[in-house]
């Protein structure tokens, strides 16, 4: 097994994570805005950064991009420190921080040229390529002040992708977009993450969006990491999924199931005639056999999937999200 | 270096792609022509000048049109940092593989270029209108005088444009930067007859006085003034850069 410099076992094919935060803190005066935040983002991942109002998401993102100073800890991008090796680290990053802002009196093309002149390797061909990728051809020579927000978002992604970054950081990318724009954005991001193999970090207040877009979420509150988990794979970190078993005779079913090892009855619901149990995959056959042995009819077994929103409220104690 | 000049190009385009870019340029040319016409028509002394170049020598420095050139240069460039903050484009600018020092230097270079451009526009307008009024036959000596006055005028405008540039970097406000820059050009007219005042920026900014009226205060000379100005400009740039480099862009 290969190991990384830190001596930990290497993951994802031994690659250094594209983004690595280690004990990153930001203090202003005596106030700690971000407190020892650590997480990684790897190649091909789309990671959501979630947190209620004032949790420190934007502050964290601004530290990752060098816009504000890191008080303690370090951010490494593809192994380069944003603190001590800024130019080599930031060259790997494309970002939109908050709204995509451009010089309003210039055309979209002129704005892209501005970005291109700040890098060493962007050619006319590459500019044409990102223009085509984001479907900007028609609006290209219009002044940016005439752009809709959706167009500005696309132009924002285009400038972020110009220099072929390894990491794309998007702060609230669907803010103010209409449903069609949101879907479009989601599709672009998935396309980019999977086809170009770059890592994406997205902060958003639209939890359902994050759920549909991201492969993993990092939840922070009051500047601290609350939880970090994969999306879509309910088994991870949850060895006994919660199941709803609908039966004909509720009382008997409850008695039968309570006697089984490895199955925990959480509650019964009279109205739906459902027993809510926690049971590992391996216990399923036992569970069904026991019910059938007692001649109890089973109508339905389904997993209760909490939406990300439910979980989010649970993690963060019901604070308002922003 | 080649890459740094592309940053200067970016800054220059940001200044010149604005539709309002032509307003001060046109104003400069029009006012230079108008003043020449008025002097030609109503003043008895200037008609003895005899040539466009000697007219230019009299008008190009801070004692002539110089203050106006400085004002337009300040108005044109004071927002070069503050505007990035106001538009939110500062984020776009600072998350590239460029140090803040390079960006600060490119912006200052654009300020100098703009000031130089205003000098040249004013010079061309003054020479052409002066030539039409007083004749184009200029001697080499007259040209040397004109060039010296042009250089002095450039120094004068640059001092106050640098001051406004620093204020823009410190306060992130275009309005405050313009206000302080303009106030600076006005203080240049005030004179305090105390010895310490020769170390203040204002009496040193107008180098043209040495060839017309002599030193404003005893112990001053062109070399003395140039040193004083260099020290002040270095302080302005150091202060502006220090703040720009360390600021949290929130």
Coordinates of C-alpha atoms in Angstrom, one line a residue:
Chain A
X1 CA 0.0 0.0 0.0
X2 CA 1.3 3.4 -0.9
X3 CA 1.3 6.1 1.7
X4 CA 1.1 9.9 1.4
X5 CA 3.5 12.3 2.9
X6 CA 1.6 12.4 6.1
X7 CA 2.0 8.7 6.6
X8 CA -1.7 8.0 6.4
X9 CA -2.8 5.3 4.0
X10 CA -3.4 6.7 0.6
X11 CA -6.9 6.8 -0.8
X12 CA -8.4 7.1 -4.3
X13 CA -5.5 5.6 -6.1
X14 CA -2.8 7.2 -3.9
X15 CA -3.4 10.7 -5.2
X16 CA -3.0 13.8 -3.0
X17 CA -6.5 15.3 -2.4
X18 CA -7.1 18.2 -4.7
X19 CA -8.2 20.3 -1.8
X20 CA -7.1 19.7 1.8
X21 CA -8.0 21.8 4.7
X22 CA -6.1 21.2 7.9
X23 CA -7.2 22.9 11.2
X24 CA -8.0 26.1 9.3
X25 CA -9.1 28.9 11.6
X26 CA -10.0 32.5 11.2
X27 CA -10.1 34.8 14.1
X28 CA -10.9 38.5 13.9
X29 CA -10.2 40.2 17.2
X30 CA -11.4 37.7 19.8
X31 CA -14.1 36.3 17.5
X32 CA -13.5 32.9 16.0
X33 CA -15.3 32.7 12.7
X34 CA -13.9 29.4 11.4
X35 CA -12.6 27.0 14.0
X36 CA -10.1 24.3 13.1
X37 CA -11.9 23.2 10.0
X38 CA -10.5 20.1 8.3
X39 CA -11.7 18.2 5.2
X40 CA -10.6 16.9 1.9
X41 CA -12.0 17.0 -1.7
X42 CA -10.7 14.5 -4.2
X43 CA -10.6 14.3 -7.9
X44 CA -13.9 13.7 -9.6
X45 CA -15.9 14.5 -6.4
X46 CA -18.6 17.2 -6.1
X47 CA -18.7 18.1 -2.5
X48 CA -21.3 20.3 -0.9
X49 CA -20.4 22.8 1.8
X50 CA -23.5 23.3 4.0
X51 CA -24.2 25.3 7.0
X52 CA -26.7 27.7 8.5
X53 CA -26.5 31.4 8.4
X54 CA -23.1 32.8 9.6
X55 CA -21.6 29.3 9.8
X56 CA -18.5 30.5 8.1
X57 CA -18.9 29.0 4.7
X58 CA -18.0 32.1 2.8
X59 CA -15.2 32.9 5.1
X60 CA -13.8 29.4 4.6
X61 CA -14.1 29.7 0.8
X62 CA -12.4 33.1 0.9
X63 CA -9.5 31.6 2.9
X64 CA -9.2 28.8 0.3
X65 CA -8.8 31.3 -2.5
X66 CA -6.4 33.6 -0.6
X67 CA -8.9 36.5 -0.5
X68 CA -8.6 36.6 3.3
X69 CA -5.7 35.5 5.5
X70 CA -5.7 32.2 7.3
X71 CA -5.2 32.8 11.0
X72 CA -4.1 29.2 11.7
X73 CA -3.8 26.0 9.8
X74 CA -3.3 25.6 6.1
X75 CA -5.1 25.0 2.8
X76 CA -3.3 22.9 0.3
X77 CA -4.4 22.7 -3.3
X78 CA -3.0 19.7 -5.1
X79 CA -0.3 19.7 -2.5
X80 CA 0.6 23.4 -2.7
X81 CA 0.0 25.7 0.3
X82 CA -2.2 28.7 -0.4
X83 CA -0.3 30.5 2.4
X84 CA 3.3 29.9 1.4
X85 CA 3.0 29.0 -2.3
X86 CA 0.0 31.1 -3.4
X87 CA 0.7 31.4 -7.1
X88 CA 1.3 27.7 -7.6
X89 CA -1.7 26.8 -5.5
X90 CA -4.2 29.3 -6.9
X91 CA -3.3 28.4 -10.5
X92 CA -5.0 25.1 -9.9
X93 CA -8.3 26.8 -8.8
X94 CA -11.2 28.3 -10.7
X95 CA -13.7 30.0 -8.6
X96 CA -16.8 32.1 -8.4
X97 CA -17.1 33.8 -5.1
X98 CA -20.6 34.9 -4.3
X99 CA -22.1 36.5 -7.4
X100 CA -20.3 36.3 -10.7
X101 CA -19.0 39.9 -11.1
X102 CA -17.6 41.3 -14.3
X103 CA -16.7 44.6 -15.9
X104 CA -20.2 45.6 -16.9
X105 CA -19.1 47.9 -19.7
X106 CA -17.1 45.2 -21.5
X107 CA -18.4 42.3 -23.6
X108 CA -18.4 38.8 -22.3
X109 CA -15.5 38.1 -24.6
X110 CA -13.5 41.0 -23.4
X111 CA -14.1 39.8 -19.8
X112 CA -12.8 36.4 -20.7
X113 CA -9.8 38.0 -22.3
X114 CA -9.1 39.8 -19.1
X115 CA -9.0 36.5 -17.3
X116 CA -6.9 34.9 -20.0
X117 CA -4.3 37.7 -19.8
X118 CA -3.8 36.9 -16.1
X119 CA -2.7 33.4 -16.8
X120 CA 0.2 32.1 -18.8
X121 CA -1.2 29.3 -20.8
X122 CA -4.7 30.2 -22.1
X123 CA -4.8 30.2 -25.9
X124 CA -7.5 31.5 -28.2
X125 CA -8.4 27.9 -28.9
X126 CA -9.1 27.3 -25.2
X127 CA -11.2 30.4 -25.0
X128 CA -13.3 29.2 -27.9
X129 CA -13.5 25.8 -26.3
X130 CA -15.0 27.1 -23.0
X131 CA -17.3 29.4 -24.9
X132 CA -18.7 26.4 -26.8
X133 CA -18.8 24.3 -23.6
X134 CA -21.1 26.8 -21.9
X135 CA -23.0 27.9 -25.0
X136 CA -22.0 31.5 -24.8
X137 CA -21.5 32.1 -28.6
X138 CA -24.5 34.3 -29.1
X139 CA -24.1 36.7 -26.2
X140 CA -20.3 36.8 -26.6
X141 CA -20.1 40.4 -28.0
X142 CA -22.9 41.9 -25.9
X143 CA -21.9 44.0 -22.9
X144 CA -22.1 42.1 -19.7
X145 CA -24.5 44.6 -18.2
X146 CA -27.1 43.3 -20.7
X147 CA -26.6 39.7 -19.4
X148 CA -29.2 37.9 -17.4
X149 CA -28.1 36.3 -14.1
X150 CA -28.1 32.9 -15.8
X151 CA -25.8 34.2 -18.5
X152 CA -23.5 35.8 -16.0
X153 CA -23.3 32.5 -14.1
X154 CA -22.3 30.7 -17.3
X155 CA -19.7 33.3 -18.0
X156 CA -18.5 32.9 -14.5
X157 CA -18.0 29.2 -15.0
X158 CA -16.3 29.9 -18.3
X159 CA -13.8 32.2 -16.7
X160 CA -13.3 29.7 -13.9
X161 CA -12.6 26.8 -16.3
X162 CA -10.3 28.8 -18.6
X163 CA -7.0 27.7 -17.2
X164 CA -8.0 24.0 -16.8
X165 CA -8.2 24.1 -13.0
X166 CA -8.1 20.9 -10.9
X167 CA -10.5 22.4 -8.4
X168 CA -13.6 24.4 -9.0
X169 CA -15.0 26.4 -6.1
X170 CA -18.5 27.7 -6.4
X171 CA -20.1 29.8 -3.7
X172 CA -23.9 29.7 -4.0
X173 CA -23.9 28.9 -7.7
X174 CA -27.6 28.5 -8.1
X175 CA -28.4 31.8 -6.3
X176 CA -31.1 33.6 -8.2
X177 CA -31.3 31.2 -11.0
X178 CA -34.7 29.9 -12.3
X179 CA -35.4 26.2 -12.2
X180 CA -34.2 25.7 -15.8
X181 CA -31.0 27.6 -15.0
X182 CA -30.5 25.5 -11.9
X183 CA -30.8 22.2 -13.8
X184 CA -28.5 23.5 -16.5
X185 CA -25.9 24.4 -13.9
X186 CA -26.3 21.0 -12.2
X187 CA -25.8 19.3 -15.5
X188 CA -22.7 21.3 -16.4
X189 CA -21.1 20.6 -13.0
X190 CA -21.7 16.9 -13.3
X191 CA -20.4 16.9 -16.8
X192 CA -17.3 18.8 -15.8
X193 CA -16.6 16.7 -12.7
X194 CA -16.9 13.4 -14.4
X195 CA -15.6 14.1 -17.9
X196 CA -12.8 16.5 -17.0
X197 CA -12.1 14.7 -13.7
X198 CA -11.9 17.9 -11.7
X199 CA -13.0 18.3 -8.1
X200 CA -15.8 20.7 -7.3
X201 CA -16.7 22.3 -4.0
X202 CA -20.1 23.9 -3.9
X203 CA -21.7 25.9 -1.2
X204 CA -25.4 26.3 -1.4
X205 CA -28.4 27.1 0.7
X206 CA -30.7 24.9 -1.6
X207 CA -30.3 21.5 0.1
X208 CA -32.3 19.6 -2.5
X209 CA -29.9 21.0 -5.0
X210 CA -26.9 19.8 -3.1
X211 CA -28.6 16.5 -2.7
X212 CA -29.0 16.1 -6.5
X213 CA -25.6 17.5 -7.4
X214 CA -23.1 16.3 -4.8
X215 CA -21.5 13.0 -4.0
X216 CA -20.6 14.1 -0.5
X217 CA -21.5 16.9 2.0
X218 CA -19.5 18.7 4.6
X219 CA -21.7 20.4 7.2
X220 CA -20.3 23.2 9.3
X221 CA -21.9 25.3 12.1
X222 CA -20.4 28.1 14.0
X223 CA -17.2 27.6 12.0
X224 CA -16.8 24.0 13.1
X225 CA -17.2 20.8 11.2
X226 CA -20.5 19.1 12.3
X227 CA -20.5 16.1 10.0
X228 CA -19.2 14.8 6.7
X229 CA -21.0 12.2 4.8
X230 CA -21.6 10.6 1.4
X231 CA -24.9 11.2 -0.3
X232 CA -27.0 8.5 -2.0
X233 CA -25.3 5.6 -0.1
X234 CA -27.6 5.3 2.9
X235 CA -25.5 2.4 4.3
X236 CA -22.5 4.5 5.0
X237 CA -22.3 5.3 8.7
X238 CA -25.6 3.7 9.3
X239 CA -25.2 -0.1 9.6
X240 CA -28.9 -0.7 10.5
X241 CA -31.1 1.2 8.2
X242 CA -34.6 2.2 9.5
X243 CA -37.3 0.2 7.9
X244 CA -41.1 0.5 7.8
X245 CA -42.8 -2.8 7.8
X246 CA -46.6 -2.7 7.0
X247 CA -48.5 -5.7 8.3
X248 CA -52.0 -6.8 8.9
X249 CA -51.8 -7.4 12.7
X250 CA -49.7 -4.8 14.3
X251 CA -49.7 -5.9 17.9
X252 CA -48.6 -9.4 17.1
X253 CA -46.0 -8.3 14.7
X254 CA -44.5 -6.0 17.3
X255 CA -44.2 -8.9 19.8
X256 CA -42.6 -11.2 17.2
X257 CA -40.1 -8.7 16.1
X258 CA -39.1 -7.6 19.6
X259 CA -37.9 -11.2 20.3
X260 CA -35.5 -11.1 17.4
X261 CA -31.8 -10.4 18.0
X262 CA -30.3 -7.8 15.8
X263 CA -33.7 -6.1 15.2
X264 CA -34.7 -3.1 17.2
X265 CA -38.3 -2.0 17.2
X266 CA -38.4 1.8 17.4
X267 CA -42.1 2.4 17.3
X268 CA -45.4 1.3 15.9
X269 CA -47.8 3.4 13.9
X270 CA -51.4 2.4 14.3
X271 CA -52.8 4.5 11.5
X272 CA -50.5 3.0 8.9
X273 CA -50.3 -0.4 10.6
X274 CA -46.5 -0.1 10.4
X275 CA -43.7 -1.2 12.7
X276 CA -40.6 0.9 12.5
X277 CA -37.5 -1.2 13.0
X278 CA -33.8 -0.9 12.7
X279 CA -32.4 -4.0 11.1
X280 CA -29.2 -4.8 9.3
X281 CA -29.3 -6.3 5.8
X282 CA -28.3 -9.7 7.2
X283 CA -31.4 -9.8 9.5
X284 CA -33.9 -9.3 6.7
X285 CA -34.6 -13.0 6.1
X286 CA -34.9 -13.7 9.8
X287 CA -37.3 -10.9 10.1
X288 CA -39.5 -12.1 7.2
X289 CA -39.4 -15.7 8.3
X290 CA -40.4 -14.8 11.9
X291 CA -43.4 -12.8 10.6
X292 CA -44.5 -15.5 8.2
X293 CA -44.0 -18.1 10.9
X294 CA -46.6 -16.2 13.0
X295 CA -48.8 -16.1 10.0
X296 CA -48.7 -12.3 9.8
X297 CA -49.2 -10.9 6.4
X298 CA -46.6 -8.5 5.1
X299 CA -47.8 -5.8 2.8
X300 CA -44.7 -3.6 2.4
X301 CA -41.2 -3.2 3.6
X302 CA -39.6 0.1 2.8
X303 CA -36.6 2.1 4.0
X304 CA -37.4 5.4 5.7
X305 CA -35.0 7.8 3.9
X306 CA -34.7 11.0 5.5
X307 CA -34.3 13.9 3.2
X308 CA -31.1 15.8 3.4
X309 CA -33.1 18.6 4.9
X310 CA -34.3 16.5 7.8
X311 CA -30.8 15.4 8.5
X312 CA -29.4 18.9 8.1
X313 CA -31.8 20.2 10.7
X314 CA -30.9 17.3 13.0
X315 CA -27.2 18.1 12.6
X316 CA -27.4 21.8 13.1
X317 CA -30.2 21.8 15.6
X318 CA -32.9 23.4 13.5
X319 CA -31.2 26.7 12.7
X320 CA -32.3 28.6 9.7
X321 CA -30.3 27.8 6.6
X322 CA -28.8 30.3 4.3
Chain B
X1 CA 7.9 40.8 -17.6
X2 CA 6.0 40.1 -20.7
X3 CA 3.3 38.6 -18.5
X4 CA 3.3 41.7 -16.3
X5 CA 2.7 44.0 -19.3
X6 CA -0.4 42.0 -20.0
X7 CA -1.7 43.0 -16.6
X8 CA -1.0 46.6 -17.5
X9 CA -2.8 46.1 -20.8
X10 CA -5.8 44.7 -18.7
X11 CA -5.8 47.8 -16.5
X12 CA -5.5 50.1 -19.5
X13 CA -8.5 48.4 -21.2
X14 CA -10.5 48.8 -18.0
X15 CA -9.9 52.6 -18.1
X16 CA -10.4 53.0 -21.9
X17 CA -13.3 50.7 -22.6
X18 CA -15.6 52.8 -20.6
X19 CA -17.7 55.0 -22.8
X20 CA -16.9 57.9 -20.5
X21 CA -13.3 57.6 -21.4
X22 CA -13.5 60.1 -24.2
X23 CA -15.2 62.8 -22.1
X24 CA -12.0 64.1 -20.3
X25 CA -10.0 63.6 -23.5
X26 CA -12.3 65.8 -25.5
X27 CA -12.7 68.2 -22.7
X28 CA -8.9 68.6 -22.4
X29 CA -8.5 69.3 -26.2
X30 CA -11.5 71.7 -26.2
X31 CA -10.5 73.7 -23.2
X32 CA -6.9 74.0 -24.4
X33 CA -8.1 75.4 -27.7
X34 CA -10.6 77.7 -26.1
X35 CA -8.1 79.2 -23.7
X36 CA -5.7 79.7 -26.6
X37 CA -8.4 81.5 -28.5
X38 CA -9.3 83.7 -25.6
X39 CA -5.7 84.7 -24.9
X40 CA -5.1 85.4 -28.6
X41 CA -8.2 87.5 -28.8
X42 CA -8.1 89.4 -25.5
X43 CA -4.6 89.4 -24.0
X44 CA -1.9 91.8 -25.2
X45 CA 1.1 90.1 -23.7
X46 CA 0.9 86.6 -25.1
X47 CA 0.8 87.8 -28.7
X48 CA 4.5 88.6 -28.3
X49 CA 5.3 84.9 -27.9
X50 CA 5.8 84.4 -31.5
X51 CA 5.4 80.6 -31.8
X52 CA 3.4 77.6 -30.9
X53 CA 6.3 76.0 -29.1
X54 CA 7.0 79.0 -26.8
X55 CA 3.3 79.2 -26.1
X56 CA 3.3 75.5 -25.2
X57 CA 6.3 76.1 -22.9
X58 CA 4.2 78.7 -21.0
X59 CA 1.1 76.7 -20.8
X60 CA 2.1 73.0 -20.3
X61 CA 3.4 73.3 -16.8
X62 CA 1.5 73.6 -13.5
X63 CA 1.4 77.4 -13.8
X64 CA -0.6 77.1 -17.0
X65 CA -2.9 74.2 -17.8
X66 CA -1.0 71.8 -15.5
X67 CA -3.5 72.0 -12.7
X68 CA -6.3 71.2 -15.1
X69 CA -4.4 68.2 -16.5
X70 CA -3.8 67.0 -13.0
X71 CA -7.5 67.2 -12.1
X72 CA -8.6 65.3 -15.1
X73 CA -5.9 62.7 -14.5
X74 CA -7.1 62.3 -10.9
X75 CA -10.7 62.0 -12.0
X76 CA -9.8 59.4 -14.6
X77 CA -7.7 57.2 -12.4
X78 CA -8.7 57.6 -8.8
X79 CA -11.2 54.7 -9.0
X80 CA -8.7 52.2 -10.4
X81 CA -8.7 50.3 -7.1
X82 CA -11.9 51.5 -5.5
X83 CA -14.0 50.5 -8.5
X84 CA -12.8 46.9 -8.3
X85 CA -14.2 46.8 -4.8
X86 CA -17.4 48.6 -5.8
X87 CA -18.1 46.2 -8.7
X88 CA -17.0 43.1 -6.8
X89 CA -14.5 42.4 -9.5
X90 CA -11.7 42.5 -6.9
X91 CA -12.4 38.8 -6.2
X92 CA -12.1 38.0 -9.9
X93 CA -8.8 39.9 -9.9
X94 CA -7.1 38.4 -6.9
X95 CA -7.8 34.7 -7.3
X96 CA -5.4 34.4 -10.3
X97 CA -1.9 33.2 -10.2
X98 CA -0.6 36.8 -9.7
X99 CA 0.7 38.4 -6.6
X100 CA -1.0 41.4 -5.2
X101 CA 2.2 43.3 -5.7
X102 CA 2.1 42.6 -9.5
X103 CA -1.5 43.8 -9.7
X104 CA -0.8 46.9 -7.6
X105 CA 2.2 47.7 -9.8
X106 CA 0.2 47.2 -13.0
X107 CA -2.5 49.5 -11.7
X108 CA 0.0 52.2 -10.9
X109 CA 1.6 51.8 -14.3
X110 CA -1.9 52.4 -15.9
X111 CA -2.2 55.5 -13.7
X112 CA 1.1 56.8 -15.1
X113 CA 0.1 56.0 -18.6
X114 CA -3.2 57.8 -18.3
X115 CA -1.5 60.8 -16.8
X116 CA 1.1 60.8 -19.7
X117 CA -1.7 60.5 -22.2
X118 CA -3.5 63.5 -20.8
X119 CA -0.2 65.4 -20.9
X120 CA 0.2 64.5 -24.6
X121 CA -3.4 65.4 -25.5
X122 CA -3.0 68.7 -23.8
X123 CA 0.4 69.3 -25.4
X124 CA -0.9 68.5 -28.9
X125 CA -4.0 70.7 -28.4
X126 CA -1.9 73.6 -27.0
X127 CA 0.7 73.3 -29.8
X128 CA -1.7 73.1 -32.6
X129 CA -4.0 75.9 -31.4
X130 CA -0.9 78.0 -30.3
X131 CA 0.7 77.4 -33.7
X132 CA -2.5 78.6 -35.5
X133 CA -2.6 81.7 -33.3
X134 CA 1.0 82.6 -33.1
X135 CA 2.7 80.7 -35.9
X136 CA 4.5 77.4 -36.2
X137 CA 8.0 78.6 -36.7
X138 CA 9.6 77.5 -33.5
X139 CA 13.3 77.5 -32.5
X140 CA 15.2 74.6 -30.9
X141 CA 15.5 76.5 -27.7
X142 CA 11.8 77.1 -27.5
X143 CA 11.2 73.4 -28.0
X144 CA 13.7 72.6 -25.2
X145 CA 11.8 74.9 -22.9
X146 CA 8.5 73.4 -23.9
X147 CA 9.8 69.9 -23.2
X148 CA 11.2 70.9 -19.9
X149 CA 7.8 72.5 -18.9
X150 CA 6.1 69.3 -20.2
X151 CA 8.3 67.2 -17.9
X152 CA 7.6 69.5 -15.0
X153 CA 3.9 69.3 -15.7
X154 CA 4.0 65.6 -15.8
X155 CA 5.8 65.5 -12.4
X156 CA 3.1 67.8 -11.0
X157 CA 0.2 65.7 -12.3
X158 CA 1.9 62.4 -11.3
X159 CA 2.4 63.6 -7.7
X160 CA -1.3 64.3 -7.2
X161 CA -2.5 61.2 -9.2
X162 CA -0.2 59.1 -6.9
X163 CA -1.7 60.7 -3.9
X164 CA -5.3 59.9 -5.1
X165 CA -4.2 56.4 -6.0
X166 CA -3.0 55.8 -2.5
X167 CA -6.1 57.2 -1.0
X168 CA -8.2 54.9 -3.3
X169 CA -6.2 51.9 -2.1
X170 CA -6.6 52.9 1.6
X171 CA -10.2 53.9 1.6
X172 CA -11.7 51.8 -1.3
X173 CA -13.7 54.9 -2.2
X174 CA -13.5 56.7 -5.5
X175 CA -15.2 59.8 -4.2
X176 CA -12.7 60.2 -1.3
X177 CA -9.8 59.6 -3.6
X178 CA -10.9 62.2 -6.1
X179 CA -11.7 64.7 -3.2
X180 CA -8.3 64.3 -1.6
X181 CA -6.5 64.5 -4.9
X182 CA -8.3 67.7 -5.9
X183 CA -7.8 69.2 -2.4
X184 CA -4.1 68.5 -2.9
X185 CA -3.9 70.5 -6.1
X186 CA -5.6 73.4 -4.4
X187 CA -3.3 73.4 -1.4
X188 CA -0.5 73.8 -4.0
X189 CA -1.6 77.5 -4.3
X190 CA -1.3 78.2 -0.6
X191 CA 2.0 79.3 0.8
X192 CA 3.1 79.3 4.4
X193 CA 6.2 81.4 4.9
X194 CA 7.8 79.2 7.5
X195 CA 11.0 77.2 7.1
X196 CA 9.3 73.8 7.8
X197 CA 6.9 74.3 4.9
X198 CA 9.6 73.6 2.3
X199 CA 9.5 70.0 3.4
X200 CA 5.8 69.8 2.8
X201 CA 4.6 68.3 -0.5
X202 CA 2.6 71.2 -1.9
X203 CA 5.2 74.0 -2.5
X204 CA 7.5 71.4 -4.2
X205 CA 5.0 70.0 -6.7
X206 CA 5.2 72.9 -9.2
X207 CA 8.7 72.9 -10.6
X208 CA 7.8 75.5 -13.2
X209 CA 8.1 78.3 -10.6
X210 CA 11.9 77.9 -10.5
X211 CA 12.2 79.2 -14.1
X212 CA 9.6 81.9 -13.7
X213 CA 9.3 83.3 -10.2
X214 CA 12.3 81.6 -8.5
X215 CA 12.3 79.4 -5.3
X216 CA 9.0 79.6 -3.3
X217 CA 11.0 79.6 0.0
X218 CA 14.7 80.2 0.7
X219 CA 16.9 77.1 0.4
X220 CA 14.7 75.4 -2.3
X221 CA 15.8 74.3 -5.7
X222 CA 14.7 72.0 -8.5
X223 CA 16.9 69.2 -7.1
X224 CA 15.6 69.8 -3.6
X225 CA 12.0 69.6 -4.7
X226 CA 12.6 66.5 -6.7
X227 CA 14.0 64.7 -3.7
X228 CA 11.1 65.9 -1.5
X229 CA 8.6 64.7 -4.1
X230 CA 10.4 61.3 -4.5
X231 CA 10.2 60.7 -0.8
X232 CA 6.5 61.6 -0.6
X233 CA 5.7 59.4 -3.6
X234 CA 7.6 56.5 -2.2
X235 CA 5.7 56.9 1.1
X236 CA 2.3 57.1 -0.8
X237 CA 3.1 53.9 -2.8
X238 CA 4.5 52.1 0.2
X239 CA 1.4 52.9 2.3
X240 CA -1.0 52.0 -0.5
X241 CA 0.8 48.7 -1.3
X242 CA 1.0 47.7 2.4
X243 CA -2.7 48.1 2.8
X244 CA -3.6 46.5 -0.5
X245 CA -1.4 43.5 0.1
X246 CA -2.6 42.8 3.6
X247 CA -6.3 43.6 3.3
X248 CA -8.8 40.8 3.8
X249 CA -11.1 41.0 0.7
X250 CA -14.4 40.4 2.4

